[in-house]
PDB file of C-alpha atoms and ligand atoms in Angstrom:
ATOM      1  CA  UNK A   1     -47.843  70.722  -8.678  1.00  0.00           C
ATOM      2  CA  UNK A   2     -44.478  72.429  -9.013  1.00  0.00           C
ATOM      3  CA  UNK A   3     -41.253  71.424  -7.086  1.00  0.00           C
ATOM      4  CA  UNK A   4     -40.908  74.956  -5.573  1.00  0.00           C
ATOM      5  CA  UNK A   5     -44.558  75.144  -4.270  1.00  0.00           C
ATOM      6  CA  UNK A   6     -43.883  71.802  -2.308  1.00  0.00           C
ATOM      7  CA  UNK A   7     -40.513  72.574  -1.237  1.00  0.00           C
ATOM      8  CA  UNK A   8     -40.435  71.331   2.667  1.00  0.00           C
ATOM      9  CA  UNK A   9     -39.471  74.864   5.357  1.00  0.00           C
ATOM     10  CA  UNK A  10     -42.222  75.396   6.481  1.00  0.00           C
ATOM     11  CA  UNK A  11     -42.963  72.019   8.066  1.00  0.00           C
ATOM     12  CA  UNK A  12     -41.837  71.188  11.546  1.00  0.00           C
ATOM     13  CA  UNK A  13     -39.106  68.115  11.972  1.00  0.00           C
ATOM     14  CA  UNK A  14     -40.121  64.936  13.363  1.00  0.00           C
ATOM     15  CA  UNK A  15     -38.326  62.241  14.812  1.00  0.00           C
ATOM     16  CA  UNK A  16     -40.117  58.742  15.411  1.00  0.00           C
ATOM     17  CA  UNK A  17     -39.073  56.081  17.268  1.00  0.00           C
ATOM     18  CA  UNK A  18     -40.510  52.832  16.642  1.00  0.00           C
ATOM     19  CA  UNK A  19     -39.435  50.040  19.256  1.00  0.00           C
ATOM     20  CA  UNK A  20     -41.219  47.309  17.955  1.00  0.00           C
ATOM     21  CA  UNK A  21     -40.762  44.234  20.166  1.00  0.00           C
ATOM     22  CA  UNK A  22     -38.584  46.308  22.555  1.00  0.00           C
ATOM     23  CA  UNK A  23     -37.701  46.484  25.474  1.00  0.00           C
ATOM     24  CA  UNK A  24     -38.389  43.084  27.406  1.00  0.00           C
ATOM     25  CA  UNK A  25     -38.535  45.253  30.962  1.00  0.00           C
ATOM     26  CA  UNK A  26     -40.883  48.253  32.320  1.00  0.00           C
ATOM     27  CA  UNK A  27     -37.050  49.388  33.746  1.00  0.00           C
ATOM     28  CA  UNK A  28     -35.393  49.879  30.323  1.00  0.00           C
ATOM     29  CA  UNK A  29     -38.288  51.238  28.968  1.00  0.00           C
ATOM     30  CA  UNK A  30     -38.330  54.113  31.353  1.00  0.00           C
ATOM     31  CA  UNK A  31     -34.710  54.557  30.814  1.00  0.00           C
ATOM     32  CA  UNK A  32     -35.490  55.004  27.049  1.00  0.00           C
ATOM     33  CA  UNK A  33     -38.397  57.398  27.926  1.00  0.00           C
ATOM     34  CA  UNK A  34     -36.449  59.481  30.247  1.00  0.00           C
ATOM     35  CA  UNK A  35     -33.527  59.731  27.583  1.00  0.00           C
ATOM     36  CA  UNK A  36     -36.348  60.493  24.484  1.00  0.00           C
ATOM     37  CA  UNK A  37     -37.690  63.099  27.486  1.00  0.00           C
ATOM     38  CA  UNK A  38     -34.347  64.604  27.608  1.00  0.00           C
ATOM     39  CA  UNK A  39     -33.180  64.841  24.362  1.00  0.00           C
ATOM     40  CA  UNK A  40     -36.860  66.038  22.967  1.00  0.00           C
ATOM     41  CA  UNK A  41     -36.367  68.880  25.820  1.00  0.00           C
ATOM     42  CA  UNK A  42     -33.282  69.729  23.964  1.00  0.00           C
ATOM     43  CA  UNK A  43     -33.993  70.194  20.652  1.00  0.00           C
ATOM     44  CA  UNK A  44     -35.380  72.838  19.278  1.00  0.00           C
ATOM     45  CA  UNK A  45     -38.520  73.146  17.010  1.00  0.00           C
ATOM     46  CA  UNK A  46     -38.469  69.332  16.283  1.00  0.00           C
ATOM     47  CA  UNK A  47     -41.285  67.092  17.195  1.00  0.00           C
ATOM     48  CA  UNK A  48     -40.160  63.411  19.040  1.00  0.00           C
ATOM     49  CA  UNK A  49     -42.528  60.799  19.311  1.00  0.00           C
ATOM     50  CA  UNK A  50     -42.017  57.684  21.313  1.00  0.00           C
ATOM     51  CA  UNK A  51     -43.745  54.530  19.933  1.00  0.00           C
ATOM     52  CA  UNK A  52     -44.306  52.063  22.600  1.00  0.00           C
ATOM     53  CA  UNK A  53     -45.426  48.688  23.249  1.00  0.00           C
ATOM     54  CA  UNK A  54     -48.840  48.785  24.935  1.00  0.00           C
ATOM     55  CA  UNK A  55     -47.909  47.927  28.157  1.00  0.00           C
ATOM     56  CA  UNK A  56     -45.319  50.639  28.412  1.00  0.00           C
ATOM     57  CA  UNK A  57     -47.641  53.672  27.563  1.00  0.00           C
ATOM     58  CA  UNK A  58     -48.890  54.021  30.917  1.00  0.00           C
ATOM     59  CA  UNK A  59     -45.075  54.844  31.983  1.00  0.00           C
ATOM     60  CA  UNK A  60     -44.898  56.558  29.224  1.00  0.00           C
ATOM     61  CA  UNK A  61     -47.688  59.033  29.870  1.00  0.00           C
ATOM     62  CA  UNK A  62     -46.112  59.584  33.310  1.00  0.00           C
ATOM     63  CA  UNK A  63     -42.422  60.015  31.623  1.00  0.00           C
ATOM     64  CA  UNK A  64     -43.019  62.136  28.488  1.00  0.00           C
ATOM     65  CA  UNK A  65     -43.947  66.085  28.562  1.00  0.00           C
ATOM     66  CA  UNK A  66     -42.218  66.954  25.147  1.00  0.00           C
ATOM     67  CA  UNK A  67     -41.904  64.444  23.568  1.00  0.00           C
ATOM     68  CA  UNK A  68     -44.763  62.505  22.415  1.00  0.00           C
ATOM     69  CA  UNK A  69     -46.400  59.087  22.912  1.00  0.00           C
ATOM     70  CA  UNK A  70     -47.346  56.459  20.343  1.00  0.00           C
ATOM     71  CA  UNK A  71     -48.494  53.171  19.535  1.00  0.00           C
ATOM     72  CA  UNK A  72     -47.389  50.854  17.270  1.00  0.00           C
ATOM     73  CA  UNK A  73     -51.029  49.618  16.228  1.00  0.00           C
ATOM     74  CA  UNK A  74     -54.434  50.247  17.037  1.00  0.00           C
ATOM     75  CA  UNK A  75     -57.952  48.847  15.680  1.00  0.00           C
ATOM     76  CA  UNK A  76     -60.745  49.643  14.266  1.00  0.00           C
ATOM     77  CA  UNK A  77     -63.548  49.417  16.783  1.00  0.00           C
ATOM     78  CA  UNK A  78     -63.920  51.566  19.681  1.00  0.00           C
ATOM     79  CA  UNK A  79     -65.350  48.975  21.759  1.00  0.00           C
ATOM     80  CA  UNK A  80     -66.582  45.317  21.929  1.00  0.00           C
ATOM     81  CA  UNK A  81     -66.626  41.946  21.656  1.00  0.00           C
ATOM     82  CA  UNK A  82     -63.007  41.544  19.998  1.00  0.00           C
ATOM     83  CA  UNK A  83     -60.084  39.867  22.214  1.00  0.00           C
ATOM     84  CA  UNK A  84     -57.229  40.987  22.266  1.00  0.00           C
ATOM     85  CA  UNK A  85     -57.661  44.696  20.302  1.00  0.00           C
ATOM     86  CA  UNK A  86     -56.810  48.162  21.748  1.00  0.00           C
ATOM     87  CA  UNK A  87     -59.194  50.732  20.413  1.00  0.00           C
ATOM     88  CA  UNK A  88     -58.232  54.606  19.724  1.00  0.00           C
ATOM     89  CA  UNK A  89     -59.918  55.927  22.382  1.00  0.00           C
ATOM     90  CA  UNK A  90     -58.269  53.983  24.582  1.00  0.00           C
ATOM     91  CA  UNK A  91     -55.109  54.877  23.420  1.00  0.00           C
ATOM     92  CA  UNK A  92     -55.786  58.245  23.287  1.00  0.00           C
ATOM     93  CA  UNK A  93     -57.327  58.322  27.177  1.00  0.00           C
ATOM     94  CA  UNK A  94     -53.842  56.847  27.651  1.00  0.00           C
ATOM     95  CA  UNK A  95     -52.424  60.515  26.497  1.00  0.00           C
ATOM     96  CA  UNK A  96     -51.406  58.768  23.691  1.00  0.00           C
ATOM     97  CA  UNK A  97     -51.398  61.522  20.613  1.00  0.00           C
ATOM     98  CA  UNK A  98     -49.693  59.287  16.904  1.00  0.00           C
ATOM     99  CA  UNK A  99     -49.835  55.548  16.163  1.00  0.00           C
ATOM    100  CA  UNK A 100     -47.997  54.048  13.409  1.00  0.00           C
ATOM    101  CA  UNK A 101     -50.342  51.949  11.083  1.00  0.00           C
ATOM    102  CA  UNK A 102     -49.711  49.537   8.301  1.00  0.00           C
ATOM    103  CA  UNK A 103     -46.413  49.028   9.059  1.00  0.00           C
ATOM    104  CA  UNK A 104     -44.983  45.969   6.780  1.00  0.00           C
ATOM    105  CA  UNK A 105     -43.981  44.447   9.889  1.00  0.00           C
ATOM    106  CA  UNK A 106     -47.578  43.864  10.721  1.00  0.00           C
ATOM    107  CA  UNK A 107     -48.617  43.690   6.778  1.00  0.00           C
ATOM    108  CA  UNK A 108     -46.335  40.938   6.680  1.00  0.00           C
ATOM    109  CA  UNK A 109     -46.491  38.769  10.103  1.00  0.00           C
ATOM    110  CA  UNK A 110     -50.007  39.851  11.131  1.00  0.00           C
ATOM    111  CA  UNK A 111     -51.975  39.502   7.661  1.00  0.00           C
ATOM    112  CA  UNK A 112     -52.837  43.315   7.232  1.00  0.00           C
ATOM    113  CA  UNK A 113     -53.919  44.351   3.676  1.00  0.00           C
ATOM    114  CA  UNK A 114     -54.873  47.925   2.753  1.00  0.00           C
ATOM    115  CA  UNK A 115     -57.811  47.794   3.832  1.00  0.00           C
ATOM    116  CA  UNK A 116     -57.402  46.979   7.458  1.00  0.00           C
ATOM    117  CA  UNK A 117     -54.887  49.917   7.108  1.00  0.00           C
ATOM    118  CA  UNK A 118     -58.186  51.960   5.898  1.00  0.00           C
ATOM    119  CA  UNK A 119     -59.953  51.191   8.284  1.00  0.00           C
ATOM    120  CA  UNK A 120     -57.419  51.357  11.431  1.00  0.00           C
ATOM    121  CA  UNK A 121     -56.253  54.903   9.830  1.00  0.00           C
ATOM    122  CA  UNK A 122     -60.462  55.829   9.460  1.00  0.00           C
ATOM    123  CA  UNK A 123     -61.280  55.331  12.718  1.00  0.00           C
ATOM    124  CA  UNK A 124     -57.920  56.418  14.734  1.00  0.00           C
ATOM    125  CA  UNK A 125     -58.716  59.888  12.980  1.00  0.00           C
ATOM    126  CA  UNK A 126     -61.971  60.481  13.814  1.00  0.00           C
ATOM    127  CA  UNK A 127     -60.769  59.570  17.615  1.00  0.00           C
ATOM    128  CA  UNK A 128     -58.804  62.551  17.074  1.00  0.00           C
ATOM    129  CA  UNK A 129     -54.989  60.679  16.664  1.00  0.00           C
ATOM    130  CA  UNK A 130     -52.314  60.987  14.152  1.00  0.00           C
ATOM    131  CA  UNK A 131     -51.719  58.494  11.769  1.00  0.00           C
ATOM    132  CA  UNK A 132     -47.754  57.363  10.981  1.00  0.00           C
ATOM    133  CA  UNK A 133     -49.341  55.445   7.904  1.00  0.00           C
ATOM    134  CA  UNK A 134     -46.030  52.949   5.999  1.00  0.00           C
ATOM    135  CA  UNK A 135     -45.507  52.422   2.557  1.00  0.00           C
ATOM    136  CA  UNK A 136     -42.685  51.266   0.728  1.00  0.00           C
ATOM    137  CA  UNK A 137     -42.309  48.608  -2.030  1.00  0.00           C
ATOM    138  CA  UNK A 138     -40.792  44.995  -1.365  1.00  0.00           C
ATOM    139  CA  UNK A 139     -37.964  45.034  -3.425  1.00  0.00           C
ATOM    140  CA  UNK A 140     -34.718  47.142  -4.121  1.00  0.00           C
ATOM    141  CA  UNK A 141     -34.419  45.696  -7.759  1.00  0.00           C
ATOM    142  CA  UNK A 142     -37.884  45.669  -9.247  1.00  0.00           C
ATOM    143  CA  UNK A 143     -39.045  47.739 -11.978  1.00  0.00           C
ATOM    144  CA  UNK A 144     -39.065  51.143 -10.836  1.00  0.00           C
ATOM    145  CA  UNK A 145     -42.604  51.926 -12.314  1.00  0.00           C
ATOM    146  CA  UNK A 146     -43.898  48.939 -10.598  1.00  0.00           C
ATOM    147  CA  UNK A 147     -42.860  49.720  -7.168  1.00  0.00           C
ATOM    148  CA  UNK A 148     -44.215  53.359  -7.933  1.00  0.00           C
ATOM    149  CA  UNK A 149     -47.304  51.478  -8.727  1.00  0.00           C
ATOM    150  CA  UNK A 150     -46.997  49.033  -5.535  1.00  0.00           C
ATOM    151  CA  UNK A 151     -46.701  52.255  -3.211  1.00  0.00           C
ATOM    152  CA  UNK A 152     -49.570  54.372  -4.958  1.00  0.00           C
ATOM    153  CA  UNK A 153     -52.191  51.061  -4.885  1.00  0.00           C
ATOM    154  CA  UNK A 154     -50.835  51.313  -1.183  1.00  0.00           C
ATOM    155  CA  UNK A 155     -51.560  55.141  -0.563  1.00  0.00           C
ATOM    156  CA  UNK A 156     -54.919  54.913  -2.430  1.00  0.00           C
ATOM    157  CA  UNK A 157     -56.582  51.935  -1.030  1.00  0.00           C
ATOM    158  CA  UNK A 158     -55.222  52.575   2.566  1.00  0.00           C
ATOM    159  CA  UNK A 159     -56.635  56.134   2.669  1.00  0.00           C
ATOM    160  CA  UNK A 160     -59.466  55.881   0.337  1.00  0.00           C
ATOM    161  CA  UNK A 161     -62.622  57.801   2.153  1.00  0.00           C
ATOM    162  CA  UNK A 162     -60.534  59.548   4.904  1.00  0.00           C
ATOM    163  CA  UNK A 163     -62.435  62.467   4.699  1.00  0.00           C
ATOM    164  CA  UNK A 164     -60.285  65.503   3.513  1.00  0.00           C
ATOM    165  CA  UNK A 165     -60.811  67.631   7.102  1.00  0.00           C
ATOM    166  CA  UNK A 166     -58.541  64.664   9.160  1.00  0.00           C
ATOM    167  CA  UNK A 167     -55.483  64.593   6.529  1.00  0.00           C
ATOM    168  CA  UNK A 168     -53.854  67.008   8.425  1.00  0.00           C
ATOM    169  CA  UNK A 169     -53.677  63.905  10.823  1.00  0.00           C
ATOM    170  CA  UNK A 170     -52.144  61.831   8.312  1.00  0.00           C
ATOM    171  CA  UNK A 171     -48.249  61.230   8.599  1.00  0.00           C
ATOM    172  CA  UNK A 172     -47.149  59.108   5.590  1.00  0.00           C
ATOM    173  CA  UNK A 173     -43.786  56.847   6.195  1.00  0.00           C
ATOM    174  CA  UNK A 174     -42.070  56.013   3.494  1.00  0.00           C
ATOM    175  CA  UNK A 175     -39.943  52.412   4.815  1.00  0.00           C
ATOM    176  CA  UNK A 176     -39.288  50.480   1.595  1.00  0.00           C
ATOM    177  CA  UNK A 177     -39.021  47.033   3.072  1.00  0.00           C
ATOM    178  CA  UNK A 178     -35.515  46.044   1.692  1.00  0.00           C
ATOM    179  CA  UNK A 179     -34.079  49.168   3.705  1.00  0.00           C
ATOM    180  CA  UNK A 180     -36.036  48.119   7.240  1.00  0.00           C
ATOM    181  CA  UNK A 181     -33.172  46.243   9.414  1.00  0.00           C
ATOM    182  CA  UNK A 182     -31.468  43.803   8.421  1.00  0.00           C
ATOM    183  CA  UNK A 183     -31.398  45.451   5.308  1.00  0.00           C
ATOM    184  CA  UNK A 184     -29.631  48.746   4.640  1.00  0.00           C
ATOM    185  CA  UNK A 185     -30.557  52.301   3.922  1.00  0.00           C
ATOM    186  CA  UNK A 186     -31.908  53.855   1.035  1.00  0.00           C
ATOM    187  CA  UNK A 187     -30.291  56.381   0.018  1.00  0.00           C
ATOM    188  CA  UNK A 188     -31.373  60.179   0.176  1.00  0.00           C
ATOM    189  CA  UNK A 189     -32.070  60.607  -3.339  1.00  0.00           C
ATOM    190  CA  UNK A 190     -34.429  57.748  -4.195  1.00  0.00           C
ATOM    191  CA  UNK A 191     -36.090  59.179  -0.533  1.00  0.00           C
ATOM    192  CA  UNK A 192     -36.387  62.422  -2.659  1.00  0.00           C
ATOM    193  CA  UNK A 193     -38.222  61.023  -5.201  1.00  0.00           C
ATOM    194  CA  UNK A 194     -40.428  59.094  -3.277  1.00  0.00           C
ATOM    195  CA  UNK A 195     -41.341  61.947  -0.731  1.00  0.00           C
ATOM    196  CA  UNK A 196     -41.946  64.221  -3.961  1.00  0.00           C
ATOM    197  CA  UNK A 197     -44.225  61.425  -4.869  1.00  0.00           C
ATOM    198  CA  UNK A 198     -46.195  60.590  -2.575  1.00  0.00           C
ATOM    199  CA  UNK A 199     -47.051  64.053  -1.609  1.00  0.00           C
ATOM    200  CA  UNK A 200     -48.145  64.161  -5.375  1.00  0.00           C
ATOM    201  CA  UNK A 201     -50.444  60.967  -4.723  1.00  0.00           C
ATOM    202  CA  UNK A 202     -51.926  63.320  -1.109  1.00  0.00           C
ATOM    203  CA  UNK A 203     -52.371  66.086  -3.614  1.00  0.00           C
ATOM    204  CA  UNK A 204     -54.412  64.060  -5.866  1.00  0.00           C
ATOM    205  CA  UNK A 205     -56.855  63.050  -2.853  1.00  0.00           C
ATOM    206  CA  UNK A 206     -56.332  65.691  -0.368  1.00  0.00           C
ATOM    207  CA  UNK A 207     -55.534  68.745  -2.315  1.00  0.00           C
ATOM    208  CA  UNK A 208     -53.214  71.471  -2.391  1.00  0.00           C
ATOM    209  CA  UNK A 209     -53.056  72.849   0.998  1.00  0.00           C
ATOM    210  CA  UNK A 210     -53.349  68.769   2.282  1.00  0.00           C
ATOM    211  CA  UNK A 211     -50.201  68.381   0.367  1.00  0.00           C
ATOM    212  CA  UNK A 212     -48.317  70.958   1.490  1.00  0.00           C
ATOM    213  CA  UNK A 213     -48.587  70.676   4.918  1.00  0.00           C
ATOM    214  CA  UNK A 214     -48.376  66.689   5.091  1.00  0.00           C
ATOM    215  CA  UNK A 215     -45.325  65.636   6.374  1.00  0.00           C
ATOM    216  CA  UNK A 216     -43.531  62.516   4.738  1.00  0.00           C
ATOM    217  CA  UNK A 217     -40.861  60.605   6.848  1.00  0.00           C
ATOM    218  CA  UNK A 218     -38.098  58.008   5.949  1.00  0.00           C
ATOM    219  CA  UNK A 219     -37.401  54.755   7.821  1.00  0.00           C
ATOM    220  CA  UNK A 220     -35.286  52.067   6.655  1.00  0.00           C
ATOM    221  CA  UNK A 221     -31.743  51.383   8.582  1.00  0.00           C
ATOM    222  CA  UNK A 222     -31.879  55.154  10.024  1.00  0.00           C
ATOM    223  CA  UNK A 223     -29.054  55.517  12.687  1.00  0.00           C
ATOM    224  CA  UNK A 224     -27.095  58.289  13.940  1.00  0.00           C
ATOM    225  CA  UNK A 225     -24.293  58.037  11.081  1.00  0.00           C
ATOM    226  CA  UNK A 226     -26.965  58.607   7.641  1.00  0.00           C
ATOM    227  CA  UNK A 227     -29.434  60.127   9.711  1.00  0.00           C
ATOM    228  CA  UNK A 228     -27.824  64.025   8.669  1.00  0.00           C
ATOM    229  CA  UNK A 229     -27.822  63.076   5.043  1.00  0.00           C
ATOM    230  CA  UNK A 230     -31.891  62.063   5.209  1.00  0.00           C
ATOM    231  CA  UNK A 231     -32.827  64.644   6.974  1.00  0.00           C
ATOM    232  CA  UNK A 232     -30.644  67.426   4.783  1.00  0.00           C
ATOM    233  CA  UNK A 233     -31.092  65.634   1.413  1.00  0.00           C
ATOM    234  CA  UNK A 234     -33.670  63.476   1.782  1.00  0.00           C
ATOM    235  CA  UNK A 235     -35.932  65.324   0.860  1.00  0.00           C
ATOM    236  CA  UNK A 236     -38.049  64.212   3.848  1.00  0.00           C
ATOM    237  CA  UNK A 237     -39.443  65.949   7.356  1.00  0.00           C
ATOM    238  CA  UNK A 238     -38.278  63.835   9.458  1.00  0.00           C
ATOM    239  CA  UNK A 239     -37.275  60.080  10.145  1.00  0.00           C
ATOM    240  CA  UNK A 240     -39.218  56.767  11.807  1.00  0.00           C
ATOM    241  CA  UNK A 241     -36.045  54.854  13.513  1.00  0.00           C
ATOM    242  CA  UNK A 242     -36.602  51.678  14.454  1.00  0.00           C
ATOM    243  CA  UNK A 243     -33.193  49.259  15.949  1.00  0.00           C
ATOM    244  CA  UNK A 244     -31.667  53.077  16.522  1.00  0.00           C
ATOM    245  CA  UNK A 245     -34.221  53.947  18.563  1.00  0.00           C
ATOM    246  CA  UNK A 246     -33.501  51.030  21.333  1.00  0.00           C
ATOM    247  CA  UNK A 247     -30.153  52.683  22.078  1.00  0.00           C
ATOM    248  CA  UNK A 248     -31.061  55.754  24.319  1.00  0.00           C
ATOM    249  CA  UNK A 249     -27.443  56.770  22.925  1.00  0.00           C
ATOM    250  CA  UNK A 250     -28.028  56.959  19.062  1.00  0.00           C
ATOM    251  CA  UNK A 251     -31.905  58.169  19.560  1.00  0.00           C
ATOM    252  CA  UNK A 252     -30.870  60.999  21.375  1.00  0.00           C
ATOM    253  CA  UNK A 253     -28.114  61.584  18.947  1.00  0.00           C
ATOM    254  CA  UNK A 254     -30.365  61.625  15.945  1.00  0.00           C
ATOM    255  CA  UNK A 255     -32.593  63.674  17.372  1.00  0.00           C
ATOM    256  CA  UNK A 256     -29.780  66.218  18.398  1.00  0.00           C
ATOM    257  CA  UNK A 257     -28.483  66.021  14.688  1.00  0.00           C
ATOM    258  CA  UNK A 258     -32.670  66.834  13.714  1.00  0.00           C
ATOM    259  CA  UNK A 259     -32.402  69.737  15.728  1.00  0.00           C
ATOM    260  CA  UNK A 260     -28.928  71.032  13.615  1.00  0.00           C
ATOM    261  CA  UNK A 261     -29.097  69.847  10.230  1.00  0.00           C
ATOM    262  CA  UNK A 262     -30.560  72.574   7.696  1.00  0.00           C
ATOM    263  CA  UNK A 263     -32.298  71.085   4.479  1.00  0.00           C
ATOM    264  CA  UNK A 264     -31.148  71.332   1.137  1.00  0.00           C
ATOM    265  CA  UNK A 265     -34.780  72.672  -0.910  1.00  0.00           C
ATOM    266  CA  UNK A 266     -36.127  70.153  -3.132  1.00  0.00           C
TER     267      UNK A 266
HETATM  268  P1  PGA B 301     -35.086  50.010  11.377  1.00  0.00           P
HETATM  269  O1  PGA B 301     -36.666  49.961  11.432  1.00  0.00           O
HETATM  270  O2  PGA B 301     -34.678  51.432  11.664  1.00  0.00           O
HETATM  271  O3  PGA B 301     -34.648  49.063  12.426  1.00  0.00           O
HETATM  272  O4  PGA B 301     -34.690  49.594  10.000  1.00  0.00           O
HETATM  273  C1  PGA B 301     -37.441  50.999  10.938  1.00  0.00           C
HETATM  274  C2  PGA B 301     -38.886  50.608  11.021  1.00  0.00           C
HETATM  275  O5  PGA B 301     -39.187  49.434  10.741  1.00  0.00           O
HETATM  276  O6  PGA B 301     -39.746  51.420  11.376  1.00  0.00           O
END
């Protein structure tokens, strides 16, 4: 596949915020909804979506028109005996439309492997969500190759026997772990090279038109100050912010800067 035929106009922008264990009251979360709400309504041809804790997506359902509404984690069976779980069609009777899977947050505190990414990602598209699927290698100083290798096992394994008619659900999230708070940010061109790369991997299972239209964010330390330079010469559609996204302040701001910044062609 040649650079120019994957070059990145044509897709729409999308800004994700992931609140992880945020925020400890129904009243702040609102606050944040109504401020995503806002800010979503302002911004023109981007797509926001909201990532809540489960027991904020009711409010968020009533809160959010524009914007969207996400999870942060779903499983694989639609019903059952299995404490504890949320299936996808609850979530998605709960107007919930993306859900972030196989983030390394839960790979790394809540023993998921690539294939309870598979089979979260399997059955959340054939309840008809969209998949915010993470990848990203441990390490900031390992062997290039190897990390290449570490994200492609990743891709592979966690998507293996989607079938090809749900990868437009498929968002892939490129978070290398050593750039997820408290680390710092990656920087835009090593985001290039792994957006250009990981659409390659799509290509390879998906196919062309797969490839083109799959949108590939970055997380990893996004806030309003680098958020421009990811989003212009990242070489990415869009951005998954995690801490940022807490602060009804900088979300709104980075989603205001998604709605200006123009992007440098890859
Ligand atoms: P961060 O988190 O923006 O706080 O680094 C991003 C993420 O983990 O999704």
């Amino acid at each position: 596949m040649k650079r120019s035929t994957i070059h990145t106009d044509r897709r729409k922008r999308m800004i994700v915020a992931n609140w992880k264990l945020h925020p400890s009251a129904i009243e702040a979360a609102r606050v944040l909804f109504t401020h995503a709400e806002r800010a979503a309504a302002g911004a023109r041809g981007i797509d926001v979506v909201v990532c809540a804790p489960y027991v904020y997506l009711a409010a968020g359902s009533m809160e959010l028109q524009r914007a969207r509404l996400g999870a942060q984690d779903v499983f694989w069976e639609q019903a059952g005996a299995y404490t504890g779980a949320v299936g996808p069609r609850m979530l998605k009777g709960m107007r919930v439309s993306h859900v972030i899977i196989g983030h390394s947050e839960r790979r790394e505190h809540f023993g998921e492997t690539n294939e309870t990414v598979r089979k979260k990602v399997r059955a959340a598209v054939s309840a008809g969500l969209h998949c915010i699927v993470c990848v990203g290698e441990k390490s900031r100083e390992g062997d290039p190759a190897r990390s290449a290798a570490f994200v492609k096992e990743e891709i592979e394994e966690g998507l293996r026997g989607v079938p090809k008619k749900y990868a437009k659900r498929i968002i892939m999230a490129y978070e290398p772990i050593w750039a997820v708070s408290p680390g710092g940010p990656d920087t835009p061109e090593n985001s290039t090279e792994m957006a250009l790369f990981i659409r390659r991997i799509f290509y390879g299972m998906f196919g062309r038109e797969a490839a083109r239209s799959l949108k590939v964010l970055y997380g990893g330390s996004v806030n309003a100050k680098n958020a421009e330079a990811f989003l212009r010469e990242g070489g990415v559609d869009g951005l998954l912010v995690g801490h940022a996204s807490i602060s009804a302040r900088s979300f709104s701001d980075i989603i205001h800067i998604a709605g200006r910044a123009r992007r440098v062609r890859v």
